[in-house]
């Protein structure tokens, strides 16, 4: 990043905005960047716990809102958390002696579709923000919220402020989007599981996308997709360093998500290990092996609006086969009911079994494109720990296995060691 007169977007998460004291710290940090000559746009989340509190109030009045008219009201309620935090941050900046102004999503406007509680951004008008920047103002824009074509307030899904920040950065053609958060970067795996996990100074966009979708919770997946589509230079860094550290040092800290493979300094074959316990396994036994059965099973699941992840079908014996797949654990009961009640009997399958106590562990790395034997090394490592693999799925840059949930930590640690992730050159 050029350090003179750049256009910079900062995003601060709920923890960083958690109290007026912390907001004052955010303001001092932003002021440091502004005084160094940068044009600053800041996108904060609601104060930590606030979105949960607001949605909790809603739940007291309607436990399970589903109708669009009720979901609309959830967005009306949840969006207020961000409205408060932008106002507070603008005040804090003014108290620091800076000219600052805050805007909600509808004032910018940030336009979205009408999918309440999980809306997608369709466009952002940069005119108002640009005019303020030209006047030398720091501009603060709410995360998480937008407005649809009919003028209704929408929200972007939990964790959506990341996506707001990246989208604003894309619209403004910002030089860099810095995501300040309560961790100091992207790690080879979750340091709570593997204390030796190492922060990466760079990670490729493709790897970050896999890590985010496979269970690393550092960035909302949509924000990474957005960054990829518009090639927004993105950095994840800590908001807990002292606000007055050297700007040049701060600008180099954390993890940079890069787009050029050769920009990536670390050439490890496997860059990181992701895991999640959010899925459950379902098996339909004794399915007649004939055209259309996969469609009959998965079509019914898709019609119920349930996502399917890993899928395997065995070779058949005597004209029958077993068919297994994973679904989000929250949808497990619904899928079992659906299959046992209608789908399996209709196709003459012998039984439906399932297991919600599974986990998915994945190795991720650009280097897997050009190296053979990586998956084999993963399988050997797991076998040495006597961990049984139930399902496997691969893409060009990842291999995932489904295993018993009780072995998750053991598997992640063993793989982290086997691929020497704590030792890779920084
Ligand atoms: N405040 C929203 C949430 O808690 C959005 C965000 O923080 O990114 O999900
Ligand atoms: Mg977040």
Coordinates of C-alpha atoms and ligand atoms in Angstrom, one line a residue:
X1 CA 0.0 0.0 0.0
X2 CA 1.3 3.5 -0.8
X3 CA 1.4 5.3 2.4
X4 CA 0.8 8.8 1.0
X5 CA -2.7 10.1 0.5
X6 CA -4.4 6.8 0.1
X7 CA -8.1 6.1 0.3
X8 CA -8.5 3.7 3.2
X9 CA -11.5 1.8 4.6
X10 CA -11.3 0.7 8.2
X11 CA -13.8 -1.8 9.6
X12 CA -14.2 -2.3 13.4
X13 CA -16.0 -5.3 14.9
X14 CA -18.4 -5.3 17.8
X15 CA -15.7 -6.0 20.4
X16 CA -13.6 -3.0 19.2
X17 CA -16.7 -0.9 19.6
X18 CA -17.7 -2.5 22.9
X19 CA -17.7 0.5 25.1
X20 CA -17.3 4.3 24.9
X21 CA -13.8 3.9 26.1
X22 CA -13.0 1.5 23.2
X23 CA -14.8 3.8 20.8
X24 CA -12.6 6.6 21.9
X25 CA -9.6 4.4 21.1
X26 CA -11.0 3.6 17.6
X27 CA -11.4 7.4 17.1
X28 CA -7.8 8.0 18.1
X29 CA -6.6 5.3 15.7
X30 CA -8.7 6.7 12.8
X31 CA -7.5 10.2 13.6
X32 CA -3.9 9.0 13.4
X33 CA -4.6 7.7 9.9
X34 CA -6.5 10.9 8.8
X35 CA -3.8 13.2 10.2
X36 CA -1.2 11.2 8.1
X37 CA -3.1 12.5 5.1
X38 CA -5.3 9.6 4.2
X39 CA -8.9 9.8 3.1
X40 CA -10.8 7.7 5.7
X41 CA -14.0 5.8 5.5
X42 CA -14.9 3.8 8.6
X43 CA -17.5 1.0 8.8
X44 CA -18.2 -0.2 12.4
X45 CA -20.4 -3.0 13.7
X46 CA -22.9 -2.6 16.5
X47 CA -21.4 -2.6 20.0
X48 CA -20.7 -6.2 21.1
X49 CA -23.8 -8.1 22.3
X50 CA -26.1 -5.4 20.9
X51 CA -27.4 -7.3 17.9
X52 CA -28.1 -10.3 20.1
X53 CA -29.9 -8.1 22.6
X54 CA -32.1 -6.6 20.0
X55 CA -32.9 -9.9 18.3
X56 CA -33.6 -11.3 21.8
X57 CA -36.3 -8.6 22.4
X58 CA -37.8 -9.5 19.1
X59 CA -37.9 -13.2 20.0
X60 CA -39.8 -12.5 23.2
X61 CA -42.6 -11.1 21.0
X62 CA -42.4 -13.6 18.2
X63 CA -40.3 -16.8 18.8
X64 CA -40.0 -17.9 15.2
X65 CA -40.7 -15.2 12.7
X66 CA -40.8 -16.5 9.1
X67 CA -43.2 -14.3 7.1
X68 CA -41.5 -11.6 5.0
X69 CA -43.5 -9.0 6.8
X70 CA -42.1 -10.2 10.2
X71 CA -38.5 -10.6 8.8
X72 CA -38.8 -7.0 7.6
X73 CA -39.4 -5.9 11.2
X74 CA -36.4 -7.9 12.4
X75 CA -34.2 -5.9 10.1
X76 CA -35.9 -2.7 11.3
X77 CA -34.9 -3.7 14.9
X78 CA -31.4 -5.2 14.3
X79 CA -30.2 -2.3 12.1
X80 CA -30.5 0.1 15.0
X81 CA -27.3 -1.3 16.7
X82 CA -25.1 0.0 13.9
X83 CA -27.0 3.4 13.7
X84 CA -26.0 4.0 17.4
X85 CA -22.4 3.0 16.9
X86 CA -21.7 5.2 13.8
X87 CA -23.1 8.2 15.7
X88 CA -21.0 7.5 18.7
X89 CA -17.9 7.1 16.6
X90 CA -18.6 10.4 14.8
X91 CA -18.9 12.2 18.1
X92 CA -15.7 10.7 19.4
X93 CA -13.9 11.8 16.2
X94 CA -15.3 15.3 16.6
X95 CA -14.1 15.3 20.2
X96 CA -10.6 14.5 18.8
X97 CA -10.9 17.7 16.7
X98 CA -11.7 16.0 13.4
X99 CA -14.5 16.8 11.0
X100 CA -16.5 13.6 10.9
X101 CA -20.0 12.6 9.6
X102 CA -22.0 9.4 10.0
X103 CA -24.4 7.8 7.5
X104 CA -26.9 4.9 7.7
X105 CA -27.2 2.4 4.9
X106 CA -30.2 4.2 3.4
X107 CA -28.5 7.6 3.5
X108 CA -25.6 6.5 1.4
X109 CA -27.5 4.6 -0.1
X110 CA -26.3 1.0 0.1
X111 CA -28.9 -0.8 -2.1
X112 CA -29.8 -4.4 -1.6
X113 CA -32.3 -7.0 -2.7
X114 CA -35.3 -7.6 -0.4
X115 CA -34.2 -10.9 1.2
X116 CA -34.7 -9.6 4.8
X117 CA -32.1 -10.8 7.4
X118 CA -29.8 -12.0 4.6
X119 CA -29.9 -9.4 1.9
X120 CA -27.3 -9.0 -0.8
X121 CA -25.8 -5.7 -1.8
X122 CA -26.7 -4.7 -5.4
X123 CA -25.0 -1.3 -5.6
X124 CA -23.5 1.5 -3.5
X125 CA -23.7 5.2 -4.5
X126 CA -20.3 6.7 -3.8
X127 CA -21.2 10.3 -4.5
X128 CA -22.1 11.5 -1.0
X129 CA -19.1 9.8 0.6
X130 CA -16.8 11.2 -2.0
X131 CA -18.1 14.7 -1.6
X132 CA -17.5 14.5 2.2
X133 CA -14.0 13.1 1.7
X134 CA -13.2 16.0 -0.6
X135 CA -14.3 18.4 2.2
X136 CA -11.7 16.7 4.4
X137 CA -14.2 14.8 6.5
X138 CA -13.9 11.3 7.9
X139 CA -17.0 9.4 6.7
X140 CA -18.5 6.7 8.9
X141 CA -21.0 4.3 7.3
X142 CA -23.0 1.7 9.1
X143 CA -22.1 -1.9 8.6
X144 CA -24.7 -4.7 8.2
X145 CA -27.5 -2.7 6.7
X146 CA -28.9 -1.4 3.4
X147 CA -32.2 -0.5 1.7
X148 CA -34.2 -2.3 -0.9
X149 CA -35.8 -0.9 -4.0
X150 CA -39.1 -0.2 -2.1
X151 CA -37.3 1.7 0.6
X152 CA -37.4 -1.0 3.3
X153 CA -34.4 -1.4 5.6
X154 CA -32.6 -4.7 5.2
X155 CA -29.7 -6.4 6.9
X156 CA -27.0 -8.6 5.4
X157 CA -26.9 -11.6 7.7
X158 CA -24.9 -12.0 10.9
X159 CA -21.3 -10.8 10.7
X160 CA -22.4 -8.7 7.7
X161 CA -20.4 -5.7 8.5
X162 CA -17.3 -7.3 7.0
X163 CA -19.2 -7.4 3.7
X164 CA -20.4 -3.8 4.1
X165 CA -16.8 -2.7 4.5
X166 CA -15.5 -4.6 1.6
X167 CA -18.4 -3.4 -0.6
X168 CA -17.8 0.2 0.4
X169 CA -14.1 -0.3 -0.4
X170 CA -15.0 -1.8 -3.8
X171 CA -17.4 1.1 -4.6
X172 CA -14.8 3.7 -3.6
X173 CA -12.0 1.9 -5.3
X174 CA -10.1 2.1 -2.0
X175 CA -6.4 1.4 -1.8
X176 CA -6.9 -1.0 1.0
X177 CA -9.6 -2.3 3.3
X178 CA -8.4 -3.0 6.8
X179 CA -10.5 -5.3 9.0
X180 CA -9.7 -4.6 12.6
X181 CA -10.8 -7.4 14.8
X182 CA -10.2 -9.2 18.1
X183 CA -7.6 -11.6 16.6
X184 CA -4.4 -10.3 15.0
X185 CA -4.7 -12.0 11.7
X186 CA -5.5 -15.3 9.9
X187 CA -3.9 -18.3 11.5
X188 CA -2.8 -21.7 10.1
X189 CA -5.6 -23.1 12.3
X190 CA -7.6 -22.0 15.4
X191 CA -5.0 -21.3 18.1
X192 CA -7.5 -22.4 20.8
X193 CA -7.1 -25.9 19.3
X194 CA -3.5 -25.8 18.3
X195 CA -1.5 -23.4 20.5
X196 CA 1.4 -23.6 18.0
X197 CA -0.8 -22.2 15.2
X198 CA 1.0 -19.4 13.4
X199 CA -0.3 -16.2 12.0
X200 CA 0.2 -15.9 8.2
X201 CA 1.5 -12.6 6.9
X202 CA -0.2 -13.3 3.6
X203 CA -2.8 -15.8 2.4
X204 CA -4.1 -16.0 -1.2
X205 CA -7.6 -15.0 -1.9
X206 CA -8.6 -18.6 -3.0
X207 CA -7.2 -20.1 0.2
X208 CA -9.0 -17.5 2.3
X209 CA -12.3 -18.3 0.5
X210 CA -11.8 -22.0 1.3
X211 CA -10.8 -21.3 4.9
X212 CA -13.9 -19.0 5.4
X213 CA -16.3 -21.5 3.9
X214 CA -14.8 -24.5 5.7
X215 CA -15.2 -23.1 9.2
X216 CA -12.6 -20.4 9.9
X217 CA -14.8 -17.6 11.4
X218 CA -12.4 -14.7 10.9
X219 CA -14.2 -13.1 8.0
X220 CA -17.8 -13.5 6.8
X221 CA -17.6 -15.6 3.6
X222 CA -19.5 -13.1 1.6
X223 CA -17.0 -10.4 2.3
X224 CA -14.3 -12.7 0.9
X225 CA -16.3 -13.4 -2.2
X226 CA -16.9 -9.7 -2.6
X227 CA -13.2 -8.9 -2.2
X228 CA -12.4 -11.5 -4.9
X229 CA -14.9 -10.2 -7.4
X230 CA -13.8 -6.6 -7.1
X231 CA -10.1 -7.4 -6.2
X232 CA -10.2 -5.3 -3.0
X233 CA -6.9 -5.5 -1.2
X234 CA -7.9 -6.8 2.3
X235 CA -6.0 -7.0 5.5
X236 CA -7.1 -8.5 8.8
X237 CA -5.4 -7.0 11.9
X238 CA -5.8 -6.5 15.6
X239 CA -7.7 -3.6 17.1
X240 CA -6.0 -4.3 20.4
X241 CA -2.6 -2.9 19.6
X242 CA -2.1 0.5 21.3
X243 CA -3.7 3.1 19.1
X244 CA -0.5 5.2 19.0
X245 CA 1.8 2.6 17.5
X246 CA 3.7 3.7 14.4
X247 CA 1.3 3.9 11.4
X248 CA 3.9 2.2 9.1
X249 CA 4.1 -0.7 11.5
X250 CA 0.4 -1.0 11.9
X251 CA -0.1 -0.9 8.1
X252 CA 2.2 -3.9 7.7
X253 CA 0.7 -6.0 10.6
X254 CA -1.9 -8.8 10.5
X255 CA -2.6 -10.9 7.4
X256 CA -2.9 -9.5 3.9
X257 CA -5.1 -11.4 1.5
X258 CA -3.4 -11.3 -1.9
X259 CA -4.5 -11.9 -5.4
X260 CA -1.3 -12.8 -7.2
X261 CA 0.0 -16.2 -6.4
X262 CA 3.6 -15.1 -6.7
X263 CA 3.0 -12.3 -4.3
X264 CA 2.4 -15.0 -1.7
X265 CA 5.6 -15.3 0.3
X266 CA 4.9 -18.5 2.0
X267 CA 5.1 -21.4 -0.4
X268 CA 3.9 -24.1 1.9
X269 CA 2.0 -26.8 0.1
X270 CA -0.7 -26.8 2.8
X271 CA -1.4 -23.3 4.2
X272 CA -4.0 -24.0 6.8
X273 CA -6.4 -26.4 8.5
X274 CA -10.1 -25.6 8.8
X275 CA -12.7 -27.6 10.7
X276 CA -16.3 -27.4 11.7
X277 CA -18.9 -29.2 13.7
X278 CA -21.8 -27.6 11.9
X279 CA -22.8 -30.6 9.8
X280 CA -24.6 -33.9 10.1
X281 CA -24.3 -37.1 8.0
X282 CA -27.3 -38.9 6.5
X283 CA -27.2 -42.2 4.7
X284 CA -29.9 -43.8 2.6
X285 CA -29.3 -47.6 2.5
X286 CA -30.2 -50.0 -0.2
X287 CA -31.1 -47.5 -2.9
X288 CA -31.9 -49.1 -6.2
X289 CA -29.0 -48.4 -8.5
X290 CA -30.7 -46.8 -11.5
X291 CA -30.8 -43.4 -13.2
X292 CA -32.5 -40.6 -11.3
X293 CA -32.0 -41.7 -7.7
X294 CA -29.5 -39.0 -6.7
X295 CA -31.9 -36.5 -8.1
X296 CA -34.8 -38.1 -6.2
X297 CA -33.0 -37.8 -2.9
X298 CA -31.1 -34.5 -3.3
X299 CA -33.9 -32.9 -5.3
X300 CA -36.2 -33.4 -2.4
X301 CA -33.6 -32.0 0.0
X302 CA -33.0 -29.0 -2.2
X303 CA -36.8 -28.4 -2.5
X304 CA -36.8 -28.1 1.3
X305 CA -34.2 -25.4 0.9
X306 CA -31.5 -27.3 2.7
X307 CA -27.9 -27.1 1.5
X308 CA -26.0 -30.3 0.9
X309 CA -22.2 -30.5 1.2
X310 CA -20.2 -33.7 1.0
X311 CA -21.8 -36.4 -1.1
X312 CA -20.8 -40.0 -1.7
X313 CA -22.4 -42.9 -3.5
X314 CA -20.9 -46.5 -3.2
X315 CA -20.5 -49.1 -5.9
X316 CA -23.6 -51.2 -6.1
X317 CA -24.1 -54.8 -5.1
X318 CA -27.0 -56.8 -6.5
X319 CA -28.5 -53.6 -8.0
X320 CA -28.5 -51.6 -4.8
X321 CA -26.2 -49.0 -3.4
X322 CA -25.8 -46.7 -0.3
X323 CA -26.0 -43.0 -0.7
X324 CA -24.6 -40.6 2.0
X325 CA -24.3 -36.8 2.3
X326 CA -23.9 -34.1 4.8
X327 CA -26.3 -31.3 5.7
X328 CA -26.2 -28.4 8.2
X329 CA -26.7 -29.8 11.7
X330 CA -29.6 -27.5 12.3
X331 CA -31.5 -29.1 9.4
X332 CA -30.7 -32.7 10.4
X333 CA -34.1 -33.5 12.0
X334 CA -36.0 -32.1 9.1
X335 CA -33.9 -34.1 6.6
X336 CA -34.4 -37.3 8.5
X337 CA -38.1 -36.8 8.6
X338 CA -38.3 -36.0 5.0
X339 CA -36.3 -39.0 3.9
X340 CA -37.9 -41.5 6.2
X341 CA -41.4 -40.2 5.6
X342 CA -41.5 -39.8 1.8
X343 CA -38.4 -40.1 -0.2
X344 CA -37.0 -43.5 0.9
X345 CA -40.3 -45.4 0.9
X346 CA -41.1 -44.0 -2.5
X347 CA -37.9 -45.3 -4.1
X348 CA -37.9 -48.6 -2.3
X349 CA -34.7 -47.9 -0.2
X350 CA -34.2 -50.3 2.7
X351 CA -33.4 -47.7 5.5
X352 CA -32.3 -44.2 6.4
X353 CA -29.6 -43.8 9.1
X354 CA -27.8 -40.7 10.3
X355 CA -25.2 -39.3 12.6
X356 CA -25.2 -35.7 13.8
X357 CA -21.9 -36.2 15.8
X358 CA -19.5 -35.7 13.0
X359 CA -17.0 -33.0 12.0
X360 CA -15.3 -32.0 8.8
X361 CA -11.6 -31.3 8.9
X362 CA -10.0 -29.8 5.8
X363 CA -6.5 -29.0 4.6
X364 CA -6.2 -26.0 2.4
X365 CA -3.4 -24.8 0.1
X366 CA -2.7 -23.4 -3.3
X367 CA 0.4 -25.6 -3.4
X368 CA -1.9 -28.7 -3.7
X369 CA -2.5 -27.7 -7.3
X370 CA 1.1 -28.6 -8.2
X371 CA 2.1 -31.3 -5.6
X372 CA 1.0 -34.9 -5.7
X373 CA 0.5 -37.0 -2.6
X374 CA -0.8 -34.3 -0.3
X375 CA -4.2 -36.1 0.3
X376 CA -2.3 -39.4 0.8
X377 CA -0.2 -37.7 3.5
X378 CA -3.4 -36.5 5.2
X379 CA -4.9 -40.0 5.1
X380 CA -1.7 -41.6 6.5
X381 CA -1.6 -39.0 9.3
X382 CA -5.1 -39.8 10.3
X383 CA -4.5 -43.6 10.1
X384 CA -1.5 -43.2 12.4
X385 CA -3.9 -41.7 15.0
X386 CA -6.4 -44.6 14.3
X387 CA -9.0 -42.1 13.1
X388 CA -11.6 -43.6 10.7
X389 CA -12.5 -41.5 7.7
X390 CA -16.2 -41.6 6.9
X391 CA -16.3 -39.4 3.8
X392 CA -13.8 -37.5 1.6
X393 CA -14.3 -34.6 -0.7
X394 CA -11.7 -32.6 -2.7
X395 CA -11.3 -29.5 -4.8
X396 CA -8.2 -28.2 -6.5
X397 CA -6.9 -26.6 -3.3
X398 CA -8.5 -28.5 -0.5
X399 CA -9.1 -32.0 0.8
X400 CA -11.9 -32.5 3.4
X401 CA -12.6 -35.5 5.5
X402 CA -15.7 -36.3 7.6
X403 CA -14.8 -38.0 10.9
X404 CA -16.3 -38.7 14.3
X405 CA -16.6 -35.4 16.1
X406 CA -14.8 -36.7 19.2
X407 CA -11.5 -37.0 17.2
X408 CA -11.7 -33.4 15.8
X409 CA -9.0 -31.9 18.0
X410 CA -6.7 -34.9 17.7
X411 CA -7.0 -34.8 13.9
X412 CA -6.4 -31.0 13.6
X413 CA -3.3 -31.2 15.9
X414 CA -1.8 -34.2 14.1
X415 CA -2.3 -32.6 10.7
X416 CA -0.9 -29.3 11.8
X417 CA 2.2 -31.2 12.9
X418 CA 2.4 -33.4 9.8
X419 CA 2.3 -30.5 7.4
X420 CA 4.8 -28.6 9.6
X421 CA 2.6 -25.6 9.8
X422 CA 4.2 -24.2 12.9
X423 CA 7.6 -24.2 11.2
X424 CA 6.9 -22.7 7.8
X425 CA 8.9 -19.7 6.9
X426 CA 7.1 -16.4 7.7
Ligands
LIG1 N1 -23.9 -6.5 14.2 C1 -24.1 -7.5 13.3 C2 -23.9 -8.9 14.0 O1 -23.7 -8.9 15.1 C3 -23.1 -7.4 12.1 C4 -21.7 -7.5 12.4 O2 -21.3 -7.3 13.6 O3 -20.9 -7.8 11.5 O4 -24.0 -9.9 13.3
LIG2 MG1 -17.3 -10.3 12.7

